[in-house]
XYZ file of C-alpha atoms in Angstrom:
111
model
C 18.240 8.297 41.027
C 19.509 9.199 37.595
C 19.399 8.513 33.892
C 22.169 8.558 31.302
C 21.769 9.059 27.555
C 24.236 8.234 24.806
C 23.781 8.613 21.069
C 24.260 5.138 19.661
C 24.136 6.377 16.076
C 22.038 8.801 14.010
C 19.067 6.441 14.397
C 18.806 5.887 18.151
C 19.566 7.141 21.637
C 20.231 4.729 24.487
C 18.651 5.653 27.853
C 20.121 3.909 30.909
C 19.510 4.048 34.647
C 16.082 4.544 36.214
C 14.651 4.307 32.699
C 16.001 1.695 30.258
C 15.071 2.301 26.643
C 16.221 2.885 23.102
C 14.587 5.949 21.589
C 14.384 6.529 17.864
C 15.988 9.746 16.691
C 13.437 11.495 14.479
C 14.451 12.684 11.042
C 16.001 15.929 12.118
C 16.731 19.039 10.161
C 20.498 19.577 10.113
C 20.967 16.570 12.417
C 19.341 18.202 15.458
C 16.593 17.140 17.857
C 15.269 17.985 21.323
C 15.269 15.710 24.366
C 12.924 16.678 27.182
C 12.615 15.228 30.673
C 9.734 15.148 33.147
C 11.598 17.366 35.648
C 11.898 20.213 33.143
C 15.321 19.818 31.533
C 15.491 20.462 27.789
C 18.525 19.230 25.842
C 19.529 19.956 22.264
C 21.168 16.966 20.583
C 23.140 17.470 17.387
C 25.071 15.100 15.160
C 28.203 16.397 13.469
C 29.986 15.236 10.355
C 31.972 12.811 12.510
C 28.669 11.053 13.437
C 29.217 11.876 17.141
C 26.172 12.996 19.123
C 26.730 16.235 21.068
C 24.429 17.475 23.836
C 23.809 21.033 24.989
C 21.610 22.115 27.900
C 18.983 24.488 26.570
C 16.845 24.770 29.722
C 17.826 23.706 33.241
C 15.241 21.657 35.074
C 15.191 20.544 38.694
C 17.931 17.937 38.232
C 21.689 18.229 38.008
C 22.872 17.748 34.428
C 26.386 16.666 33.495
C 27.785 16.084 30.034
C 30.923 14.006 29.563
C 32.545 14.716 26.215
C 34.757 12.336 24.258
C 35.550 11.605 20.625
C 32.921 8.876 20.336
C 30.129 11.261 21.415
C 28.707 12.788 24.560
C 27.177 11.006 27.520
C 24.521 12.992 29.338
C 23.775 12.231 32.996
C 20.734 13.707 34.737
C 20.626 13.227 38.502
C 16.999 13.449 39.582
C 13.888 11.297 39.636
C 12.870 11.131 35.980
C 9.421 9.772 35.180
C 9.639 10.129 31.399
C 11.905 11.244 28.586
C 10.909 12.088 25.031
C 12.623 13.066 21.776
C 11.223 15.501 19.198
C 12.556 16.734 15.871
C 13.973 20.254 16.018
C 11.389 21.545 13.526
C 8.510 20.199 15.637
C 9.176 22.103 18.867
C 8.254 25.604 19.987
C 9.642 27.767 22.774
C 8.473 31.023 24.307
C 10.465 34.073 23.316
C 11.841 36.290 26.074
C 9.765 39.448 26.291
C 10.778 42.818 27.653
C 14.094 44.413 28.395
C 16.616 43.738 31.100
C 16.196 46.122 34.024
C 18.901 48.809 34.045
C 21.267 49.253 36.974
C 20.348 52.497 38.696
C 23.210 55.008 39.017
C 24.534 55.350 42.550
C 22.798 52.184 43.779
C 26.005 50.149 43.909
C 29.196 51.827 45.037
């Protein structure tokens, strides 16, 4: 079970596999938007000057995510049972900020 996504152009994303759809790319600030999946994966999609869509994993979900890069744009493959996928403009999404500090390594504990 899997889905694949390819940026067709700045106007639409093609979803293939367990879900077949064309999703409209919202008017994005600086050519960026977010793609989220039912299993928890969050992807940042960005369009460069060359019109190619590039994907970056922002949050890993339960599935296995692979991105194949080429000059025409990226193809994202998510191997997992996906019930839904949605696209949101970058300015219309919010994420929790990491709170607290990283725990220090205690002297003498290792070595």
